[in-house]
């Protein structure tokens, strides 16, 4: 157990490969298995990567979960797992064909990262990508893979720029599929500022009024902006972030529920338990026991 109380989950740093471009890896699933084995990382165990993991499926079906949300990916599907999220593969990686692109946050330029929402949670298209969009993305991914495997054919700084530009095309297209507003677009600057403030301060205050005062908006403005961006009110958005962190700590640490509640800004264990039960239908202890039993069966 580390000082934060984390148990049973690896925090995986980005380790640059030898003889490949710095800051980027483009792998197939056998390559991912070999990479994990080479670094001593149990590939099927839950983990928190300190880098982005972009998954694209060419054939077969892949089951995986990100922050307690299950995903079943089929041919043509994509999933973007962000640094710090709890990710676990749930099916045999040898039975699926596709690509995994690994890159630390710094590899994308600041403007691209912001435009693509690289600080957001797990992302999937809200609808299947149109045929022309899907074909264009696959062609770009094939170009990225080809350039990655030709490392050394250009001066290193030029080659890295080529790879960065190709990856930027992919992440921007994924973040902005035709006809589908990107998360946050409907809420404008008010929502974007609120989201950043929530991520920074959710463990310190659970009152939308506090965020509104700090940001210079009314509660009504934040509520309207949040509903326009993500389809729920500001309070629900804030509570969902607190609840996610509570689940992470319950499953992946041995901290007592009271200590978790204190860490998340609740005045006492009773208030935390009430909050958790109202939003999940079970107590923190019951949630911890149920998920632990599920992991043992898996």
mmCIF file of N, CA, C and O in Angstrom, residues 110-203:
data_model
loop_
_atom_site.group_PDB
_atom_site.id
_atom_site.type_symbol
_atom_site.label_atom_id
_atom_site.label_comp_id
_atom_site.label_asym_id
_atom_site.label_seq_id
_atom_site.Cartn_x
_atom_site.Cartn_y
_atom_site.Cartn_z
ATOM 1 N N UNK A 110 -0.307 21.938 -26.982
ATOM 2 C CA UNK A 110 -1.286 22.489 -26.053
ATOM 3 C C UNK A 110 -2.603 22.815 -26.741
ATOM 4 O O UNK A 110 -3.684 22.482 -26.233
ATOM 5 N N UNK A 111 -2.536 23.458 -27.899
ATOM 6 C CA UNK A 111 -3.766 23.843 -28.606
ATOM 7 C C UNK A 111 -4.560 22.619 -29.030
ATOM 8 O O UNK A 111 -5.788 22.575 -28.894
ATOM 9 N N UNK A 112 -3.881 21.588 -29.527
ATOM 10 C CA UNK A 112 -4.573 20.367 -29.949
ATOM 11 C C UNK A 112 -5.192 19.661 -28.756
ATOM 12 O O UNK A 112 -6.338 19.202 -28.816
ATOM 13 N N UNK A 113 -4.436 19.561 -27.660
ATOM 14 C CA UNK A 113 -4.955 18.893 -26.464
ATOM 15 C C UNK A 113 -6.212 19.585 -25.954
ATOM 16 O O UNK A 113 -7.198 18.927 -25.577
ATOM 17 N N UNK A 114 -6.213 20.903 -25.958
ATOM 18 C CA UNK A 114 -7.377 21.635 -25.490
ATOM 19 C C UNK A 114 -8.555 21.463 -26.438
ATOM 20 O O UNK A 114 -9.687 21.220 -26.013
ATOM 21 N N UNK A 115 -8.306 21.551 -27.739
ATOM 22 C CA UNK A 115 -9.386 21.424 -28.713
ATOM 23 C C UNK A 115 -9.977 20.022 -28.725
ATOM 24 O O UNK A 115 -11.173 19.838 -28.986
ATOM 25 N N UNK A 116 -9.151 19.021 -28.444
ATOM 26 C CA UNK A 116 -9.619 17.635 -28.456
ATOM 27 C C UNK A 116 -10.162 17.188 -27.108
ATOM 28 O O UNK A 116 -10.626 16.055 -26.979
ATOM 29 N N UNK A 117 -10.102 18.048 -26.095
ATOM 30 C CA UNK A 117 -10.605 17.668 -24.784
ATOM 31 C C UNK A 117 -9.795 16.566 -24.151
ATOM 32 O O UNK A 117 -10.340 15.629 -23.565
ATOM 33 N N UNK A 118 -8.478 16.671 -24.258
ATOM 34 C CA UNK A 118 -7.618 15.610 -23.741
ATOM 35 C C UNK A 118 -7.652 15.504 -22.228
ATOM 36 O O UNK A 118 -7.109 14.555 -21.663
ATOM 37 N N UNK A 119 -8.288 16.455 -21.535
ATOM 38 C CA UNK A 119 -8.398 16.387 -20.081
ATOM 39 C C UNK A 119 -9.720 15.780 -19.646
ATOM 40 O O UNK A 119 -10.050 15.768 -18.470
ATOM 41 N N UNK A 120 -10.507 15.258 -20.583
ATOM 42 C CA UNK A 120 -11.815 14.706 -20.238
ATOM 43 C C UNK A 120 -11.714 13.227 -19.919
ATOM 44 O O UNK A 120 -10.689 12.598 -20.074
ATOM 45 N N UNK A 121 -12.853 12.655 -19.544
ATOM 46 C CA UNK A 121 -12.886 11.252 -19.182
ATOM 47 C C UNK A 121 -12.947 10.348 -20.393
ATOM 48 O O UNK A 121 -12.767 10.768 -21.526
ATOM 49 N N UNK A 122 -13.213 9.064 -20.151
ATOM 50 C CA UNK A 122 -13.263 8.094 -21.232
ATOM 51 C C UNK A 122 -14.249 8.564 -22.281
ATOM 52 O O UNK A 122 -15.329 9.024 -21.980
ATOM 53 N N UNK A 123 -13.882 8.395 -23.529
ATOM 54 C CA UNK A 123 -14.688 8.936 -24.608
ATOM 55 C C UNK A 123 -15.016 7.847 -25.617
ATOM 56 O O UNK A 123 -14.175 7.027 -25.970
ATOM 57 N N UNK A 124 -16.249 7.805 -26.048
ATOM 58 C CA UNK A 124 -16.667 7.031 -27.202
ATOM 59 C C UNK A 124 -17.576 7.904 -28.030
ATOM 60 O O UNK A 124 -18.255 8.784 -27.489
ATOM 61 N N UNK A 125 -17.640 7.682 -29.352
ATOM 62 C CA UNK A 125 -18.588 8.458 -30.136
ATOM 63 C C UNK A 125 -19.996 8.289 -29.606
ATOM 64 O O UNK A 125 -20.395 7.217 -29.166
ATOM 65 N N UNK A 126 -20.785 9.370 -29.620
ATOM 66 C CA UNK A 126 -22.168 9.309 -29.176
ATOM 67 C C UNK A 126 -23.002 8.459 -30.119
ATOM 68 O O UNK A 126 -24.065 7.988 -29.765
ATOM 69 N N UNK A 127 -22.545 8.263 -31.331
ATOM 70 C CA UNK A 127 -23.214 7.421 -32.302
ATOM 71 C C UNK A 127 -22.126 6.773 -33.148
ATOM 72 O O UNK A 127 -20.980 7.228 -33.154
ATOM 73 N N UNK A 128 -22.471 5.706 -33.911
ATOM 74 C CA UNK A 128 -21.449 5.125 -34.789
ATOM 75 C C UNK A 128 -20.948 6.173 -35.779
ATOM 76 O O UNK A 128 -21.719 6.983 -36.293
ATOM 77 N N UNK A 129 -19.665 6.182 -36.027
ATOM 78 C CA UNK A 129 -19.111 7.111 -36.986
ATOM 79 C C UNK A 129 -19.651 6.824 -38.376
ATOM 80 O O UNK A 129 -19.853 5.658 -38.753
ATOM 81 N N UNK A 130 -19.910 7.893 -39.147
ATOM 82 C CA UNK A 130 -20.360 7.710 -40.517
ATOM 83 C C UNK A 130 -19.294 6.969 -41.309
ATOM 84 O O UNK A 130 -18.106 7.001 -40.983
ATOM 85 N N UNK A 131 -19.735 6.302 -42.380
ATOM 86 C CA UNK A 131 -18.809 5.487 -43.159
ATOM 87 C C UNK A 131 -17.630 6.262 -43.693
ATOM 88 O O UNK A 131 -16.489 5.798 -43.659
ATOM 89 N N UNK A 132 -17.878 7.479 -44.182
ATOM 90 C CA UNK A 132 -16.769 8.279 -44.717
ATOM 91 C C UNK A 132 -15.818 8.717 -43.615
ATOM 92 O O UNK A 132 -14.600 8.742 -43.800
ATOM 93 N N UNK A 133 -16.377 9.052 -42.440
ATOM 94 C CA UNK A 133 -15.528 9.441 -41.310
ATOM 95 C C UNK A 133 -14.679 8.264 -40.856
ATOM 96 O O UNK A 133 -13.477 8.408 -40.583
ATOM 97 N N UNK A 134 -15.321 7.117 -40.747
ATOM 98 C CA UNK A 134 -14.593 5.925 -40.286
ATOM 99 C C UNK A 134 -13.464 5.577 -41.243
ATOM 100 O O UNK A 134 -12.336 5.283 -40.817
ATOM 101 N N UNK A 135 -13.755 5.623 -42.543
ATOM 102 C CA UNK A 135 -12.730 5.286 -43.528
ATOM 103 C C UNK A 135 -11.569 6.267 -43.460
ATOM 104 O O UNK A 135 -10.396 5.871 -43.539
ATOM 105 N N UNK A 136 -11.880 7.556 -43.312
ATOM 106 C CA UNK A 136 -10.816 8.563 -43.238
ATOM 107 C C UNK A 136 -9.954 8.364 -41.990
ATOM 108 O O UNK A 136 -8.724 8.496 -42.042
ATOM 109 N N UNK A 137 -10.606 8.041 -40.859
ATOM 110 C CA UNK A 137 -9.844 7.807 -39.630
ATOM 111 C C UNK A 137 -8.931 6.599 -39.770
ATOM 112 O O UNK A 137 -7.771 6.636 -39.330
ATOM 113 N N UNK A 138 -9.434 5.533 -40.372
ATOM 114 C CA UNK A 138 -8.607 4.346 -40.525
ATOM 115 C C UNK A 138 -7.420 4.617 -41.441
ATOM 116 O O UNK A 138 -6.308 4.146 -41.203
ATOM 117 N N UNK A 139 -7.658 5.393 -42.514
ATOM 118 C CA UNK A 139 -6.539 5.721 -43.400
ATOM 119 C C UNK A 139 -5.477 6.525 -42.656
ATOM 120 O O UNK A 139 -4.269 6.295 -42.821
ATOM 121 N N UNK A 140 -5.925 7.458 -41.822
ATOM 122 C CA UNK A 140 -4.966 8.253 -41.054
ATOM 123 C C UNK A 140 -4.226 7.390 -40.047
ATOM 124 O O UNK A 140 -3.010 7.546 -39.843
ATOM 125 N N UNK A 141 -4.938 6.464 -39.405
ATOM 126 C CA UNK A 141 -4.296 5.562 -38.450
ATOM 127 C C UNK A 141 -3.280 4.672 -39.157
ATOM 128 O O UNK A 141 -2.185 4.420 -38.629
ATOM 129 N N UNK A 142 -3.605 4.218 -40.361
ATOM 130 C CA UNK A 142 -2.649 3.413 -41.119
ATOM 131 C C UNK A 142 -1.414 4.231 -41.486
ATOM 132 O O UNK A 142 -0.282 3.725 -41.454
ATOM 133 N N UNK A 143 -1.629 5.505 -41.829
ATOM 134 C CA UNK A 143 -0.489 6.380 -42.101
ATOM 135 C C UNK A 143 0.372 6.561 -40.851
ATOM 136 O O UNK A 143 1.612 6.531 -40.920
ATOM 137 N N UNK A 144 -0.286 6.753 -39.711
ATOM 138 C CA UNK A 144 0.450 6.898 -38.453
ATOM 139 C C UNK A 144 1.265 5.648 -38.164
ATOM 140 O O UNK A 144 2.452 5.727 -37.805
ATOM 141 N N UNK A 145 0.647 4.493 -38.333
ATOM 142 C CA UNK A 145 1.341 3.229 -38.092
ATOM 143 C C UNK A 145 2.530 3.079 -39.037
ATOM 144 O O UNK A 145 3.637 2.692 -38.615
ATOM 145 N N UNK A 146 2.324 3.423 -40.314
ATOM 146 C CA UNK A 146 3.415 3.304 -41.277
ATOM 147 C C UNK A 146 4.578 4.237 -40.969
ATOM 148 O O UNK A 146 5.749 3.834 -41.033
ATOM 149 N N UNK A 147 4.246 5.492 -40.617
ATOM 150 C CA UNK A 147 5.305 6.442 -40.265
ATOM 151 C C UNK A 147 6.043 6.003 -39.002
ATOM 152 O O UNK A 147 7.263 6.154 -38.886
ATOM 153 N N UNK A 148 5.289 5.467 -38.042
ATOM 154 C CA UNK A 148 5.901 4.998 -36.791
ATOM 155 C C UNK A 148 6.931 3.894 -37.077
ATOM 156 O O UNK A 148 8.023 3.876 -36.493
ATOM 157 N N UNK A 149 6.593 3.006 -37.997
ATOM 158 C CA UNK A 149 7.472 1.863 -38.276
ATOM 159 C C UNK A 149 8.636 2.244 -39.186
ATOM 160 O O UNK A 149 9.576 1.460 -39.325
ATOM 161 N N UNK A 150 8.574 3.436 -39.771
ATOM 162 C CA UNK A 150 9.705 3.905 -40.585
ATOM 163 C C UNK A 150 10.612 4.843 -39.802
ATOM 164 O O UNK A 150 11.318 5.662 -40.385
ATOM 165 N N UNK A 151 10.599 4.718 -38.491
ATOM 166 C CA UNK A 151 11.423 5.594 -37.655
ATOM 167 C C UNK A 151 12.885 5.517 -38.091
ATOM 168 O O UNK A 151 13.440 4.433 -38.286
ATOM 169 N N UNK A 152 13.474 6.679 -38.268
ATOM 170 C CA UNK A 152 14.863 6.749 -38.697
ATOM 171 C C UNK A 152 15.006 7.187 -40.136
ATOM 172 O O UNK A 152 16.113 7.490 -40.591
ATOM 173 N N UNK A 153 13.900 7.239 -40.881
ATOM 174 C CA UNK A 153 13.975 7.640 -42.276
ATOM 175 C C UNK A 153 14.044 9.142 -42.474
ATOM 176 O O UNK A 153 14.324 9.606 -43.587
ATOM 177 N N UNK A 154 13.787 9.896 -41.434
ATOM 178 C CA UNK A 154 13.854 11.355 -41.465
ATOM 179 C C UNK A 154 14.657 11.826 -40.258
ATOM 180 O O UNK A 154 14.827 11.073 -39.294
ATOM 181 N N UNK A 155 15.107 13.062 -40.273
ATOM 182 C CA UNK A 155 15.701 13.597 -39.037
ATOM 183 C C UNK A 155 14.705 13.442 -37.888
ATOM 184 O O UNK A 155 13.499 13.660 -38.075
ATOM 185 N N UNK A 156 15.170 13.078 -36.692
ATOM 186 C CA UNK A 156 14.254 12.753 -35.598
ATOM 187 C C UNK A 156 13.212 13.825 -35.302
ATOM 188 O O UNK A 156 12.028 13.521 -35.124
ATOM 189 N N UNK A 157 13.630 15.100 -35.266
ATOM 190 C CA UNK A 157 12.671 16.148 -34.918
ATOM 191 C C UNK A 157 11.596 16.297 -35.998
ATOM 192 O O UNK A 157 10.426 16.569 -35.699
ATOM 193 N N UNK A 158 11.974 16.083 -37.274
ATOM 194 C CA UNK A 158 11.000 16.149 -38.373
ATOM 195 C C UNK A 158 10.035 14.975 -38.272
ATOM 196 O O UNK A 158 8.816 15.121 -38.434
ATOM 197 N N UNK A 159 10.582 13.806 -38.006
ATOM 198 C CA UNK A 159 9.753 12.605 -37.930
ATOM 199 C C UNK A 159 8.755 12.706 -36.775
ATOM 200 O O UNK A 159 7.584 12.338 -36.914
ATOM 201 N N UNK A 160 9.185 13.214 -35.637
ATOM 202 C CA UNK A 160 8.272 13.390 -34.508
ATOM 203 C C UNK A 160 7.157 14.367 -34.877
ATOM 204 O O UNK A 160 5.989 14.158 -34.522
ATOM 205 N N UNK A 161 7.489 15.424 -35.598
ATOM 206 C CA UNK A 161 6.464 16.378 -36.017
ATOM 207 C C UNK A 161 5.436 15.717 -36.930
ATOM 208 O O UNK A 161 4.239 15.975 -36.822
ATOM 209 N N UNK A 162 5.896 14.886 -37.857
ATOM 210 C CA UNK A 162 4.972 14.173 -38.747
ATOM 211 C C UNK A 162 4.023 13.305 -37.931
ATOM 212 O O UNK A 162 2.803 13.305 -38.139
ATOM 213 N N UNK A 163 4.572 12.560 -36.978
ATOM 214 C CA UNK A 163 3.740 11.693 -36.139
ATOM 215 C C UNK A 163 2.768 12.513 -35.299
ATOM 216 O O UNK A 163 1.599 12.141 -35.148
ATOM 217 N N UNK A 164 3.225 13.619 -34.749
ATOM 218 C CA UNK A 164 2.360 14.464 -33.932
ATOM 219 C C UNK A 164 1.201 15.011 -34.762
ATOM 220 O O UNK A 164 0.056 15.036 -34.306
ATOM 221 N N UNK A 165 1.469 15.421 -35.979
ATOM 222 C CA UNK A 165 0.408 15.964 -36.835
ATOM 223 C C UNK A 165 -0.614 14.875 -37.187
ATOM 224 O O UNK A 165 -1.821 15.131 -37.187
ATOM 225 N N UNK A 166 -0.140 13.681 -37.502
ATOM 226 C CA UNK A 166 -1.076 12.593 -37.824
ATOM 227 C C UNK A 166 -1.928 12.228 -36.616
ATOM 228 O O UNK A 166 -3.146 12.030 -36.736
ATOM 229 N N UNK A 167 -1.303 12.141 -35.452
ATOM 230 C CA UNK A 167 -2.075 11.845 -34.236
ATOM 231 C C UNK A 167 -3.071 12.966 -33.947
ATOM 232 O O UNK A 167 -4.211 12.703 -33.530
ATOM 233 N N UNK A 168 -2.674 14.205 -34.198
ATOM 234 C CA UNK A 168 -3.579 15.330 -33.962
ATOM 235 C C UNK A 168 -4.819 15.227 -34.838
ATOM 236 O O UNK A 168 -5.935 15.511 -34.386
ATOM 237 N N UNK A 169 -4.646 14.833 -36.094
ATOM 238 C CA UNK A 169 -5.803 14.647 -36.975
ATOM 239 C C UNK A 169 -6.758 13.616 -36.375
ATOM 240 O O UNK A 169 -7.981 13.813 -36.341
ATOM 241 N N UNK A 170 -6.224 12.527 -35.869
ATOM 242 C CA UNK A 170 -7.061 11.459 -35.323
ATOM 243 C C UNK A 170 -7.829 11.943 -34.099
ATOM 244 O O UNK A 170 -9.057 11.788 -34.021
ATOM 245 N N UNK A 171 -7.135 12.530 -33.136
ATOM 246 C CA UNK A 171 -7.825 12.883 -31.893
ATOM 247 C C UNK A 171 -8.821 14.013 -32.121
ATOM 248 O O UNK A 171 -9.887 14.046 -31.495
ATOM 249 N N UNK A 172 -8.507 14.941 -33.009
ATOM 250 C CA UNK A 172 -9.459 16.020 -33.286
ATOM 251 C C UNK A 172 -10.687 15.499 -34.009
ATOM 252 O O UNK A 172 -11.816 15.929 -33.730
ATOM 253 N N UNK A 173 -10.506 14.567 -34.934
ATOM 254 C CA UNK A 173 -11.653 13.972 -35.628
ATOM 255 C C UNK A 173 -12.502 13.138 -34.671
ATOM 256 O O UNK A 173 -13.734 13.138 -34.751
ATOM 257 N N UNK A 174 -11.873 12.422 -33.786
ATOM 258 C CA UNK A 174 -12.626 11.636 -32.803
ATOM 259 C C UNK A 174 -13.407 12.541 -31.861
ATOM 260 O O UNK A 174 -14.543 12.247 -31.485
ATOM 261 N N UNK A 175 -12.801 13.637 -31.457
ATOM 262 C CA UNK A 175 -13.446 14.542 -30.509
ATOM 263 C C UNK A 175 -14.558 15.355 -31.160
ATOM 264 O O UNK A 175 -15.453 15.848 -30.461
ATOM 265 N N UNK A 176 -14.524 15.483 -32.487
ATOM 266 C CA UNK A 176 -15.510 16.320 -33.174
ATOM 267 C C UNK A 176 -16.082 15.592 -34.386
ATOM 268 O O UNK A 176 -15.913 16.044 -35.526
ATOM 269 N N UNK A 177 -16.774 14.441 -34.192
ATOM 270 C CA UNK A 177 -17.388 13.768 -35.336
ATOM 271 C C UNK A 177 -18.465 14.649 -35.957
ATOM 272 O O UNK A 177 -19.109 15.433 -35.272
ATOM 273 N N UNK A 178 -18.652 14.520 -37.251
ATOM 274 C CA UNK A 178 -19.584 15.385 -37.965
ATOM 275 C C UNK A 178 -20.983 15.287 -37.380
ATOM 276 O O UNK A 178 -21.508 14.187 -37.163
ATOM 277 N N UNK A 179 -21.583 16.449 -37.119
ATOM 278 C CA UNK A 179 -22.963 16.495 -36.649
ATOM 279 C C UNK A 179 -23.137 16.230 -35.178
ATOM 280 O O UNK A 179 -24.252 16.254 -34.668
ATOM 281 N N UNK A 180 -22.052 15.970 -34.445
ATOM 282 C CA UNK A 180 -22.151 15.684 -33.013
ATOM 283 C C UNK A 180 -21.357 16.747 -32.260
ATOM 284 O O UNK A 180 -20.129 16.787 -32.360
ATOM 285 N N UNK A 181 -22.012 17.616 -31.494
ATOM 286 C CA UNK A 181 -21.268 18.628 -30.751
ATOM 287 C C UNK A 181 -20.311 17.974 -29.760
ATOM 288 O O UNK A 181 -20.640 16.974 -29.117
ATOM 289 N N UNK A 182 -19.132 18.511 -29.640
ATOM 290 C CA UNK A 182 -18.181 18.004 -28.641
ATOM 291 C C UNK A 182 -18.681 18.324 -27.249
ATOM 292 O O UNK A 182 -19.387 19.306 -27.032
ATOM 293 N N UNK A 183 -18.319 17.462 -26.293
ATOM 294 C CA UNK A 183 -18.724 17.709 -24.912
ATOM 295 C C UNK A 183 -18.246 19.087 -24.486
ATOM 296 O O UNK A 183 -17.079 19.449 -24.634
ATOM 297 N N UNK A 184 -19.157 19.870 -23.962
ATOM 298 C CA UNK A 184 -18.807 21.189 -23.487
ATOM 299 C C UNK A 184 -19.155 22.298 -24.453
ATOM 300 O O UNK A 184 -19.291 23.455 -24.051
ATOM 301 N N UNK A 185 -19.335 21.976 -25.751
ATOM 302 C CA UNK A 185 -19.601 23.040 -26.709
ATOM 303 C C UNK A 185 -20.903 23.762 -26.402
ATOM 304 O O UNK A 185 -21.016 24.969 -26.561
ATOM 305 N N UNK A 186 -21.926 23.005 -25.969
ATOM 306 C CA UNK A 186 -23.220 23.620 -25.709
ATOM 307 C C UNK A 186 -23.231 24.497 -24.468
ATOM 308 O O UNK A 186 -24.174 25.261 -24.268
ATOM 309 N N UNK A 187 -22.206 24.397 -23.644
ATOM 310 C CA UNK A 187 -22.174 25.170 -22.408
ATOM 311 C C UNK A 187 -21.273 26.373 -22.448
ATOM 312 O O UNK A 187 -21.282 27.182 -21.521
ATOM 313 N N UNK A 188 -20.484 26.486 -23.507
ATOM 314 C CA UNK A 188 -19.624 27.641 -23.656
ATOM 315 C C UNK A 188 -18.546 27.730 -22.587
ATOM 316 O O UNK A 188 -18.222 26.767 -21.883
ATOM 317 N N UNK A 189 -17.994 28.925 -22.458
ATOM 318 C CA UNK A 189 -16.887 29.158 -21.538
ATOM 319 C C UNK A 189 -17.290 28.915 -20.087
ATOM 320 O O UNK A 189 -16.475 28.468 -19.273
ATOM 321 N N UNK A 190 -18.547 29.202 -19.744
ATOM 322 C CA UNK A 190 -18.993 29.014 -18.357
ATOM 323 C C UNK A 190 -18.837 27.558 -17.939
ATOM 324 O O UNK A 190 -18.329 27.263 -16.850
ATOM 325 N N UNK A 191 -19.254 26.632 -18.788
ATOM 326 C CA UNK A 191 -19.123 25.219 -18.429
ATOM 327 C C UNK A 191 -17.665 24.788 -18.384
ATOM 328 O O UNK A 191 -17.256 24.047 -17.481
ATOM 329 N N UNK A 192 -16.873 25.224 -19.343
ATOM 330 C CA UNK A 192 -15.471 24.822 -19.361
ATOM 331 C C UNK A 192 -14.757 25.272 -18.090
ATOM 332 O O UNK A 192 -13.975 24.516 -17.497
ATOM 333 N N UNK A 193 -15.032 26.481 -17.643
ATOM 334 C CA UNK A 193 -14.423 26.975 -16.406
ATOM 335 C C UNK A 193 -14.952 26.204 -15.196
ATOM 336 O O UNK A 193 -14.201 25.881 -14.268
ATOM 337 N N UNK A 194 -16.242 25.908 -15.194
ATOM 338 C CA UNK A 194 -16.841 25.151 -14.095
ATOM 339 C C UNK A 194 -16.233 23.749 -14.029
ATOM 340 O O UNK A 194 -15.871 23.264 -12.946
ATOM 341 N N UNK A 195 -16.083 23.095 -15.170
ATOM 342 C CA UNK A 195 -15.522 21.747 -15.184
ATOM 343 C C UNK A 195 -14.108 21.740 -14.633
ATOM 344 O O UNK A 195 -13.734 20.854 -13.846
ATOM 345 N N UNK A 196 -13.305 22.702 -15.036
ATOM 346 C CA UNK A 196 -11.934 22.765 -14.509
ATOM 347 C C UNK A 196 -11.931 23.007 -13.004
ATOM 348 O O UNK A 196 -11.131 22.415 -12.265
ATOM 349 N N UNK A 197 -12.838 23.879 -12.534
ATOM 350 C CA UNK A 197 -12.902 24.167 -11.099
ATOM 351 C C UNK A 197 -13.358 22.953 -10.314
ATOM 352 O O UNK A 197 -12.852 22.675 -9.219
ATOM 353 N N UNK A 198 -14.314 22.205 -10.850
ATOM 354 C CA UNK A 198 -14.783 20.991 -10.178
ATOM 355 C C UNK A 198 -13.649 19.984 -10.061
ATOM 356 O O UNK A 198 -13.434 19.380 -9.003
ATOM 357 N N UNK A 199 -12.910 19.797 -11.130
ATOM 358 C CA UNK A 199 -11.812 18.828 -11.097
ATOM 359 C C UNK A 199 -10.771 19.214 -10.054
ATOM 360 O O UNK A 199 -10.174 18.355 -9.403
ATOM 361 N N UNK A 200 -10.587 20.486 -9.862
ATOM 362 C CA UNK A 200 -9.587 20.960 -8.902
ATOM 363 C C UNK A 200 -10.098 20.912 -7.465
ATOM 364 O O UNK A 200 -9.343 20.601 -6.541
ATOM 365 N N UNK A 201 -11.395 21.191 -7.249
ATOM 366 C CA UNK A 201 -11.890 21.464 -5.898
ATOM 367 C C UNK A 201 -13.013 20.548 -5.411
ATOM 368 O O UNK A 201 -13.585 20.823 -4.360
ATOM 369 N N UNK A 202 -13.325 19.477 -6.159
ATOM 370 C CA UNK A 202 -14.490 18.672 -5.763
ATOM 371 C C UNK A 202 -14.349 18.058 -4.380
ATOM 372 O O UNK A 202 -15.348 17.746 -3.729
ATOM 373 N N UNK A 203 -13.127 17.870 -3.909
ATOM 374 C CA UNK A 203 -12.941 17.298 -2.581
ATOM 375 C C UNK A 203 -13.007 18.346 -1.480
ATOM 376 O O UNK A 203 -12.957 17.999 -0.297
#
